[in-house]
C-alpha angles and dihedrals in degrees: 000000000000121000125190132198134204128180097327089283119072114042126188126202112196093204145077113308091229089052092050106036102056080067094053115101115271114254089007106123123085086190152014124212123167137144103206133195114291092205085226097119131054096236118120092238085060104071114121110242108234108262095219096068093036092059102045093047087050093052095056101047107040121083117270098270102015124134134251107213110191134175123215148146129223136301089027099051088057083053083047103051095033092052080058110029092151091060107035104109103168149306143264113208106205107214103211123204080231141069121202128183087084089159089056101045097108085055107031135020115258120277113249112154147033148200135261108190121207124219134170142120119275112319104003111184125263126167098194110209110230128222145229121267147139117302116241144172136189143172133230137173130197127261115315090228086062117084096165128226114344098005092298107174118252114287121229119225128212133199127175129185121202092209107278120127138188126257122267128218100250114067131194115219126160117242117250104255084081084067098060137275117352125224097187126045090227101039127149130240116246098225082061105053086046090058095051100045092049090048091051100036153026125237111274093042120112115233122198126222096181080180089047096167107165094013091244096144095061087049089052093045086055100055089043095046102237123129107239129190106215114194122195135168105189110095084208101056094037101049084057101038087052092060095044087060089048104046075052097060100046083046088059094039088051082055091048085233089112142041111189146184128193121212116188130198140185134194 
């Protein structure tokens, strides 16, 4: 097991999630954000990890009432929700700027989304970031039967909104690809995992990828200012994705927006 330091703050394992996690601190963790193997492929790295064993790992070392925030595709995200019912609260459907399934495309429509499945215990947080939109204002007044205490005509009510709306469900990001040269055919775009983890955590709290692939949710923890703790056991990937965190470390030194220190360490 290799394990990789940066700054204090984002911290890679070159090794098997279940190998790595049982040593995390208990009730450490503010989210977890992972996209794991889907098992659709034939490729060693895409071996679904046994539920059984993932679960109970994240449960122990997430904080009592913090997400898990998870990507899949069907079939697997049905396995995935149905393996946690108690804790499957709802789903994103990320919208992407590209199909994929070409092969496919006289039989099926393209594929152009996937999921991004929800778990916790009881009120997990969530500071939704609102979006842009038209202003508006109306008025409204209650039944015309109410008249209120001593025969008080009927209020009106007014709400304006200065053009802020909530998020939907369904969300449009671009794929990665429009971010530059890819290292890992599912990787995430970085804008994303930003978005999710804004919308999870506040700066200052640690998120955990235990598949971590291309490392992109340890980019997106440093520009949000969150610590992250990245796991991968493909020498390959991780090996990558290592170099992509620390290309963008010097980038952000050269800028003197980050002075930063590596610690390595190997079992």
């Amino acid at each position: 097991m290799e394990k990789i330091v940066f700054a204090k703050d984002i911290t890679l394992y070159k090794a098997d999630c279940l190998e790595v996690m049982p040593f995390l601190p208990e009730s450490s963790i503010d989210l977890v954000l992972c996209d794991p193997p889907f098992g659709i492929t034939a490729s060693q790295w895409d071996k679904i990890i046994p539920f059984p064993e993932m679960w109970k790992e994240i449960r122990r070392v997430r904080k009592e009432n913090a997400p898990t925030v998870l990507f899949g595709s069907e079939p697997f995200s049905s396995f995935l929700r149905c393996g946690n019912l108690d804790e499957f609260k709802y789903d994103w459907v990320w919208e992407k700027s590209k199909a994929s399934n070409f092969l496919l495309a006289k039989k099926q429509p393209l594929k152009a989304h996937e999921l991004i499945s929800v778990f916790g215990k009881g009120r997990t947080p969530y500071y939704p970031i609102m979006e842009e939109g038209e202003p508006y204002g109306n008025r409204t007044k209650r039944g015309s039967n109410w008249t209120g205490i001593n025969n008080v005509p009927n209020p009106t009510f007014r709400h304006e909104n200065k053009g802020t709306r909530y998020p939907r469900s369904v969300i449009y990001f671009k794929t990665a690809e429009s971010e530059g040269k890819t290292i890992h055919v599912n990787q995430k775009p970085i804008a994303l995992l930003e978005y999710l983890i804004k919308t999870y955590t506040k700066e200052g709290d640690t998120v955990l990828d235990f598949a971590s692939g291309s490392m992109s949710t340890a980019i997106a923890c440093i520009y949000t200012n969150r610590k992250c703790i990245c796991i991968e056991k493909d020498e390959t990937h991780f090996s990558l994705g290592e170099k992509r965190v620390r290309n963008e470390y010097q980038y952000l030194e050269a800028q003197e927006k980050y002075d930063y220190t590596i610690q390595i360490t190997v079992k």
